Coordinates of C-alpha atoms and ligand atoms in Angstrom, one line a residue:
M90 CA -7.8 20.4 -24.6
V91 CA -5.4 23.1 -25.9
F92 CA -2.0 21.7 -26.8
S93 CA 1.1 23.7 -26.4
E94 CA 3.2 24.0 -29.6
S95 CA 6.2 23.0 -27.7
A96 CA 6.3 22.0 -24.1
T97 CA 7.7 24.4 -21.4
A98 CA 9.4 21.9 -19.3
P99 CA 10.1 23.0 -15.7
T100 CA 13.6 24.5 -15.5
S101 CA 14.0 24.0 -11.8
F102 CA 13.3 20.9 -9.8
P103 CA 12.3 20.5 -6.2
D104 CA 14.9 19.0 -3.9
P105 CA 14.4 15.3 -3.2
A106 CA 12.1 14.6 -0.2
T107 CA 13.2 11.0 0.0
A108 CA 16.4 9.0 0.3
Y109 CA 17.5 5.5 -0.3
I110 CA 20.5 3.9 1.4
H111 CA 21.8 0.6 0.1
V112 CA 23.4 -2.1 2.3
P113 CA 24.7 -4.9 0.1
F114 CA 25.5 -7.6 2.6
C115 CA 23.6 -10.9 2.6
A116 CA 24.2 -14.2 4.4
H117 CA 23.6 -16.0 1.1
H118 CA 23.1 -14.9 -2.6
C119 CA 19.6 -16.2 -3.6
G120 CA 19.5 -17.8 -7.0
Y121 CA 17.1 -15.3 -8.6
C122 CA 18.6 -12.1 -7.2
D123 CA 20.5 -9.6 -9.4
F124 CA 20.7 -6.8 -6.9
A125 CA 24.0 -5.3 -5.8
V126 CA 24.8 -7.9 -3.2
S127 CA 27.9 -9.0 -1.3
T128 CA 28.3 -12.4 0.5
G129 CA 31.1 -13.8 2.6
T130 CA 32.4 -10.3 3.0
E131 CA 31.4 -9.6 6.6
H132 CA 34.9 -8.3 7.3
L133 CA 34.0 -5.3 5.0
I134 CA 30.9 -4.2 6.8
D135 CA 32.5 -1.7 9.2
L136 CA 34.5 -0.2 6.4
Y137 CA 31.5 0.0 4.2
I138 CA 29.5 1.9 6.8
E139 CA 32.4 4.4 7.0
A140 CA 32.5 4.7 3.2
L141 CA 28.7 5.3 3.2
G142 CA 29.4 8.0 5.8
A143 CA 31.9 9.6 3.5
E144 CA 29.5 9.5 0.6
L145 CA 26.7 11.0 2.8
A146 CA 29.1 13.8 3.8
T147 CA 29.1 14.9 0.1
L148 CA 25.7 16.3 1.0
G149 CA 27.5 19.1 2.7
H150 CA 24.8 19.7 5.3
P151 CA 21.9 17.7 6.7
R152 CA 18.9 17.6 4.5
P153 CA 15.2 17.4 5.4
V154 CA 13.3 14.4 4.0
E155 CA 9.9 12.9 4.4
S156 CA 10.9 9.3 3.9
L157 CA 14.0 7.2 4.3
F158 CA 14.4 3.7 3.0
V159 CA 17.3 1.4 4.0
G160 CA 17.4 -1.5 1.5
G161 CA 19.7 -4.2 0.2
G162 CA 21.0 -6.7 0.3
T163 CA 19.9 -7.4 3.9
P164 CA 20.4 -4.5 6.2
T165 CA 19.5 -6.7 9.2
H166 CA 22.5 -8.9 8.3
L167 CA 24.5 -6.2 10.2
S168 CA 25.0 -6.7 13.9
A169 CA 23.1 -4.5 16.3
T170 CA 26.3 -2.4 16.9
Q171 CA 26.8 -2.0 13.2
L172 CA 23.2 -1.0 12.7
E173 CA 23.6 1.7 15.5
R174 CA 26.6 3.2 13.6
L175 CA 24.8 3.1 10.3
L176 CA 21.7 4.7 11.7
T177 CA 23.7 7.3 13.6
L178 CA 25.2 8.4 10.2
I179 CA 21.9 8.3 8.3
T180 CA 20.0 10.3 11.0
H181 CA 22.9 12.8 11.1
W182 CA 22.6 13.6 7.4
F183 CA 18.8 13.4 7.1
S184 CA 16.3 15.0 9.3
W185 CA 12.5 15.2 9.4
P186 CA 10.9 18.6 8.8
G187 CA 9.3 19.8 12.0
D188 CA 9.6 18.5 15.5
L189 CA 8.7 14.9 15.1
P190 CA 9.6 12.0 17.3
H191 CA 12.6 10.8 15.3
A192 CA 15.3 9.3 17.3
I193 CA 16.5 8.8 20.8
P194 CA 19.8 10.6 20.7
P195 CA 22.5 7.9 20.9
E196 CA 24.2 9.6 23.9
Q197 CA 21.1 9.0 25.9
W198 CA 21.1 5.2 25.5
S199 CA 24.5 4.0 24.4
P200 CA 26.4 2.1 25.7
A201 CA 24.0 1.1 28.4
F202 CA 21.2 0.4 26.0
S203 CA 18.7 -2.1 27.3
L204 CA 15.6 -3.6 25.7
E205 CA 13.7 -2.9 28.9
T206 CA 14.4 0.8 29.0
H207 CA 13.3 1.2 25.4
S208 CA 10.5 -1.2 25.1
Q209 CA 8.2 1.7 24.2
P210 CA 10.2 3.8 21.8
P211 CA 8.8 7.3 21.2
F212 CA 7.5 6.4 17.8
H213 CA 4.8 4.3 19.4
R214 CA 3.1 7.4 20.5
L215 CA 2.1 7.7 16.9
S216 CA -0.7 5.3 16.5
P217 CA -0.9 3.6 13.1
P218 CA -1.6 4.5 10.3
I219 CA 1.7 6.5 10.5
R220 CA 1.4 10.1 9.8
G221 CA 4.5 12.2 9.3
P222 CA 7.8 10.7 8.2
E223 CA 8.2 7.2 7.1
F224 CA 11.5 5.4 7.9
S225 CA 11.6 1.9 6.3
I226 CA 14.1 -0.9 6.4
E227 CA 14.3 -4.2 4.7
A228 CA 14.9 -7.4 6.8
N229 CA 15.2 -11.1 6.3
P230 CA 13.2 -13.4 8.5
D231 CA 16.4 -15.1 9.9
S232 CA 18.2 -12.0 10.8
L233 CA 15.6 -9.7 12.4
T234 CA 16.1 -10.2 16.1
E235 CA 14.4 -8.3 19.1
E236 CA 17.8 -6.6 19.8
K237 CA 18.0 -5.3 16.3
A238 CA 14.4 -4.3 16.1
A239 CA 14.9 -2.3 19.3
V240 CA 17.9 -0.5 17.8
L241 CA 15.9 0.3 14.6
A242 CA 13.0 1.7 16.6
A243 CA 15.3 3.8 18.8
F244 CA 16.5 5.6 15.6
G245 CA 12.9 6.2 14.4
V246 CA 12.5 3.3 12.0
N247 CA 8.7 2.8 11.8
R248 CA 8.3 0.4 8.9
V249 CA 9.9 -3.0 8.3
S250 CA 9.7 -4.9 5.0
I251 CA 10.3 -8.6 5.6
G252 CA 11.5 -10.8 2.7
V253 CA 9.1 -13.7 3.4
Q254 CA 8.8 -14.9 -0.2
S255 CA 7.0 -18.2 0.7
F256 CA 6.0 -20.2 3.7
Q257 CA 6.7 -23.6 2.1
P258 CA 10.2 -25.2 2.5
R259 CA 9.9 -26.7 -1.0
L260 CA 9.3 -23.3 -2.6
L261 CA 12.0 -21.6 -0.5
N262 CA 14.3 -24.3 -1.8
A263 CA 13.2 -23.7 -5.4
L264 CA 13.9 -20.0 -4.9
D265 CA 17.3 -20.8 -3.3
R266 CA 16.4 -18.9 -0.1
Q267 CA 18.2 -19.7 3.0
H268 CA 15.6 -18.9 5.7
R269 CA 13.0 -21.4 6.9
P270 CA 9.2 -20.7 7.4
E271 CA 9.5 -20.8 11.2
H272 CA 11.9 -17.8 11.1
V273 CA 9.0 -15.6 9.9
E274 CA 7.0 -16.0 13.1
A275 CA 10.0 -14.9 15.3
A276 CA 10.8 -12.0 13.0
V277 CA 7.3 -10.7 13.0
A278 CA 7.1 -11.0 16.8
A279 CA 10.4 -9.0 17.1
A280 CA 9.2 -6.4 14.6
R281 CA 5.7 -6.0 16.2
R282 CA 7.2 -5.4 19.6
Y283 CA 9.0 -2.3 18.4
I284 CA 8.0 -1.2 14.9
P285 CA 4.5 -0.2 14.1
V286 CA 4.3 -1.1 10.4
V287 CA 5.1 -4.5 9.0
S288 CA 5.2 -5.4 5.3
F289 CA 5.8 -8.8 3.6
D290 CA 7.3 -9.5 0.3
L291 CA 6.0 -12.7 -1.4
I292 CA 7.0 -14.4 -4.6
F293 CA 4.6 -16.4 -6.7
A294 CA 5.3 -18.7 -9.7
A295 CA 8.5 -20.2 -8.2
P296 CA 9.5 -23.3 -10.3
G297 CA 7.2 -26.2 -9.5
S298 CA 4.6 -24.1 -7.7
T299 CA 0.9 -24.4 -8.2
Q300 CA -2.2 -22.2 -7.7
A301 CA -2.9 -24.2 -4.5
D302 CA 0.6 -23.4 -3.2
W303 CA 0.1 -19.7 -3.9
Q304 CA -3.3 -19.7 -2.2
A305 CA -1.8 -21.4 0.8
D306 CA 1.0 -18.8 1.0
L307 CA -1.5 -16.0 0.9
E308 CA -3.6 -17.5 3.6
T309 CA -0.6 -18.0 5.8
A310 CA 0.5 -14.4 5.2
L311 CA -2.9 -13.1 6.1
T312 CA -2.8 -14.8 9.5
F313 CA 0.0 -12.4 10.4
Q314 CA -2.1 -9.4 9.3
P315 CA 0.8 -7.5 7.7
N316 CA -0.1 -3.9 7.1
H317 CA 1.3 -4.1 3.6
L318 CA 2.0 -6.9 1.0
S319 CA 4.2 -6.8 -2.1
T320 CA 3.6 -9.7 -4.4
Y321 CA 6.0 -10.4 -7.3
G322 CA 5.9 -13.1 -10.0
L323 CA 9.4 -14.7 -10.1
T324 CA 11.5 -13.1 -12.8
Y325 CA 14.5 -14.8 -14.3
E326 CA 17.1 -12.0 -14.5
K327 CA 19.8 -12.7 -17.1
G328 CA 22.9 -14.1 -15.6
T329 CA 21.4 -15.3 -12.3
P330 CA 21.8 -19.0 -11.3
L331 CA 18.0 -19.5 -11.8
W332 CA 18.2 -18.0 -15.2
K333 CA 21.1 -20.3 -16.1
Q334 CA 19.2 -23.3 -14.9
R335 CA 16.2 -22.3 -16.9
Y336 CA 18.4 -21.7 -20.0
R337 CA 19.8 -25.2 -19.7
G338 CA 16.3 -26.6 -19.3
A339 CA 17.1 -27.8 -15.7
I340 CA 14.0 -25.9 -14.5
I341 CA 10.7 -25.3 -16.2
P342 CA 9.0 -22.0 -15.4
V343 CA 5.4 -21.9 -14.4
P344 CA 3.3 -21.3 -17.6
E345 CA 2.3 -17.7 -18.2
D346 CA -1.4 -18.4 -18.0
D347 CA -0.9 -20.0 -14.6
E348 CA 1.2 -17.1 -13.4
L349 CA -1.5 -14.7 -14.5
A350 CA -4.1 -16.7 -12.6
M351 CA -2.0 -16.5 -9.5
Y352 CA -1.7 -12.7 -9.9
E353 CA -5.5 -12.4 -10.4
Y354 CA -6.1 -14.6 -7.4
A355 CA -4.0 -12.3 -5.2
I356 CA -6.0 -9.3 -6.4
D357 CA -9.3 -11.0 -5.5
R358 CA -8.1 -12.5 -2.2
L359 CA -6.3 -9.5 -0.8
T360 CA -8.9 -6.9 -1.8
A361 CA -11.5 -9.2 -0.2
A362 CA -9.3 -9.2 3.0
G363 CA -9.5 -5.3 3.0
Y364 CA -6.2 -4.5 1.3
E365 CA -6.1 -1.7 -1.3
H366 CA -4.5 -2.7 -4.6
Y367 CA -2.7 0.6 -5.0
E368 CA 0.1 -0.4 -7.3
I369 CA 0.5 -3.3 -9.8
S370 CA 2.4 -5.4 -7.2
N371 CA 1.5 -3.7 -4.0
F372 CA -1.4 -4.0 -1.5
A373 CA -2.0 -2.0 1.7
Q374 CA -4.4 -1.9 4.6
P375 CA -6.1 1.5 4.5
G376 CA -3.5 4.2 5.4
F377 CA -0.5 1.9 5.0
R378 CA 0.7 2.5 1.5
C379 CA 4.5 2.8 1.2
R380 CA 4.9 6.5 0.8
H381 CA 8.5 6.1 -0.1
N382 CA 7.8 4.0 -3.1
E383 CA 4.9 6.2 -4.1
R384 CA 7.4 8.9 -4.6
Y385 CA 9.2 6.7 -7.1
W386 CA 6.0 5.9 -8.9
A387 CA 5.2 9.6 -9.1
N388 CA 8.7 10.0 -10.7
E389 CA 9.7 12.5 -8.1
P390 CA 13.4 13.1 -7.3
Y391 CA 15.3 11.0 -4.7
Y392 CA 18.7 10.8 -3.1
G393 CA 20.5 7.5 -3.3
F394 CA 23.6 6.3 -1.4
G395 CA 25.7 3.2 -1.3
V396 CA 26.9 0.6 -3.7
G397 CA 24.7 0.3 -6.8
A398 CA 22.3 3.0 -5.6
A399 CA 20.5 5.2 -8.0
R400 CA 19.6 8.8 -7.5
Y401 CA 17.5 11.3 -9.5
I402 CA 18.3 14.9 -8.7
Q403 CA 17.7 18.1 -10.7
G404 CA 16.6 16.0 -13.7
V405 CA 19.9 14.0 -13.6
R406 CA 19.9 10.3 -13.1
E407 CA 23.0 8.7 -11.6
L408 CA 24.0 5.2 -10.7
N409 CA 26.8 4.2 -8.3
I410 CA 29.3 1.5 -9.0
R411 CA 28.2 -2.0 -8.1
D412 CA 31.5 -3.4 -6.8
T413 CA 31.5 -3.2 -3.0
Q414 CA 35.3 -3.1 -2.5
L415 CA 35.7 -0.5 -5.3
Y416 CA 32.9 1.6 -3.7
I417 CA 34.7 1.5 -0.3
R418 CA 38.0 2.4 -1.8
R419 CA 36.6 5.3 -3.8
A420 CA 34.3 6.7 -1.1
L421 CA 37.0 6.6 1.6
A422 CA 39.5 8.3 -0.8
G423 CA 37.0 11.1 -1.5
E424 CA 36.7 10.0 -5.1
P425 CA 33.4 9.9 -7.1
T426 CA 31.4 6.7 -6.7
I427 CA 29.3 7.3 -9.8
F428 CA 29.3 4.7 -12.5
Q429 CA 26.7 6.2 -14.9
R430 CA 25.2 9.7 -15.3
E431 CA 22.3 10.6 -17.6
V432 CA 20.6 13.9 -18.2
L433 CA 17.1 13.1 -19.3
P434 CA 15.7 15.4 -22.0
P435 CA 12.3 16.8 -21.1
R436 CA 10.4 14.6 -23.5
E437 CA 12.1 11.5 -22.3
R438 CA 11.4 12.6 -18.7
A439 CA 7.7 13.0 -19.6
F440 CA 7.5 9.5 -21.0
E441 CA 9.3 8.1 -18.0
T442 CA 6.7 9.9 -15.8
I443 CA 3.9 8.1 -17.9
A444 CA 5.6 4.7 -17.4
T445 CA 6.0 5.1 -13.6
Q446 CA 2.6 6.8 -12.9
L447 CA 0.7 4.1 -14.9
R448 CA 1.8 1.6 -12.3
W449 CA -0.3 3.5 -9.7
A450 CA -4.0 2.9 -9.0
E451 CA -4.6 6.6 -9.5
G452 CA -3.0 6.5 -12.9
I453 CA -1.9 9.7 -14.6
D454 CA -3.6 13.0 -13.6
R455 CA -3.6 15.2 -16.7
V456 CA -3.2 18.5 -14.7
R457 CA -0.4 17.3 -12.5
F458 CA 1.3 15.7 -15.4
H459 CA 1.4 19.0 -17.2
Q460 CA 2.6 20.8 -14.1
R461 CA 5.4 18.3 -13.6
T462 CA 6.6 17.7 -17.2
G463 CA 5.5 20.8 -19.2
F464 CA 3.8 18.5 -21.7
H465 CA 0.1 17.8 -22.1
L466 CA -0.6 14.1 -21.8
D467 CA -2.7 14.0 -24.9
E468 CA -0.1 15.8 -26.9
L469 CA 2.2 12.8 -26.3
A470 CA -0.1 9.8 -26.1
S471 CA -3.6 10.5 -27.3
T472 CA -3.4 7.8 -30.0
V473 CA -2.2 5.1 -27.6
I474 CA -4.7 6.1 -24.9
A475 CA -7.6 5.8 -27.5
R476 CA -6.3 2.4 -28.7
L477 CA -5.8 0.9 -25.3
R478 CA -9.2 2.3 -24.1
E479 CA -10.9 0.4 -26.9
L480 CA -9.1 -2.7 -25.9
G481 CA -10.2 -2.3 -22.3
I482 CA -6.6 -1.9 -21.1
V483 CA -7.0 1.7 -19.8
E484 CA -9.9 3.8 -18.6
D485 CA -10.0 7.6 -19.1
N486 CA -12.4 9.8 -17.1
G487 CA -11.1 13.0 -18.8
H488 CA -9.0 13.9 -15.8
C489 CA -7.0 10.7 -15.2
V490 CA -5.9 7.8 -17.4
R491 CA -5.3 4.5 -15.5
L492 CA -5.0 0.8 -16.1
T493 CA -8.1 -1.3 -15.8
R494 CA -7.9 -4.6 -14.0
R495 CA -7.3 -6.2 -17.3
G496 CA -4.6 -3.6 -18.0
R497 CA -2.9 -4.4 -14.7
C498 CA -2.5 -8.0 -15.9
V499 CA -0.6 -6.9 -19.0
A500 CA 0.9 -3.8 -17.4
D501 CA 4.4 -4.2 -18.9
A502 CA 3.0 -4.5 -22.4
A503 CA 0.7 -1.6 -21.9
I504 CA 3.5 0.6 -20.7
A505 CA 5.7 -0.5 -23.6
E506 CA 2.9 0.7 -26.0
F507 CA 3.2 4.2 -24.4
L508 CA 7.0 4.2 -24.6
K509 CA 6.9 3.4 -28.4
E510 CA 5.7 7.0 -28.8
A511 CA 8.8 8.4 -27.0
Ligands
LIG826 S1 18.4 -11.9 0.7 FE1 17.4 -10.5 -0.8 S2 19.0 -9.1 -1.5 FE2 20.0 -10.9 -0.5 S3 20.5 -12.2 -2.2 FE3 18.5 -12.9 -1.4 S4 17.0 -11.8 -2.6 FE4 19.0 -10.8 -3.0

């Protein structure tokens, strides 16, 4: 391999092909959550949607994207009417390239919208796996109704990610979740009627949980045959109620070895069930990877709108303010909503690309890495690669460097080793 003396980092960046829109409202603030969330503020929802519209208008003109992701918070905490308004704004400012079945124009179905008329929205003409654009939304089991699912589908939403977390009341209590297991069945039925792709989020290693609990949760999840599963070990984010309880000794976390065993069980069970383990925490039926998140893991640029949202455009990373009322005031007054702005130097950007791409099953492709960052991978990290290869943490076929199964179990530590070279 010939190393460049100094990297020629790309001076122009592609426009983002993906956008994230944040909806902060939740019925209840779960004890482990440190997202930008707002509870007991339903009176602000309509204003927030208009503020979001004002921030979207800073785009100046509609932009073509290949994926949209509406996350939160709980977007489905909004009423069907509020979802209509939100999606009208989003689909005004973002469009799919080409003539793809995207949305039923609101004037064709509002106000006389009926579930019967739209029980087969146009997106259903695309048989899964979905090709073309991906339009995802996050939902909670107790707030995804048939009426809302129909509205989502009418605007082209074709993927719903449901925050199931566990099917056991005891563990839902331990996680301080508000929904009950029985809500999941109704939410999945509503989603399946209108939205072709269903994903579940599950959490393992809740306080007091055992390997048997986790196995039972996975088995129940599999009975629903979700197209995609995200499995996360519980993290105690500083400042959250669960973190405080742990700090006081009021709860004892699951031992690390047990948590690792749960993760390894998930890999074995879900791959045996036909799911592809395509990212450290993510599993998909063939053809059902989350393409929106894959763009993050490829460290590609993205738009971000809403309170607390991040964006990465032209090599600049920006973060919006996290206070919902302040966000509304500023956006509606036409003032900047940005809280933090960082221009990443090329070398830092290259290491960030290593950190994100290592999470992926494909790992880091040397040629694409050089094209994207201007650096040769080995110029930056040959010593770490050699050391981690000897330890069986990464494998290297000359073209790509990727985590082994063992490496996935210690992914954070492996990525930290790379970042020490930055
Ligand atoms: S529902 Fe989701 S976003 Fe809302 S507080 Fe709970 S974990 Fe956080």
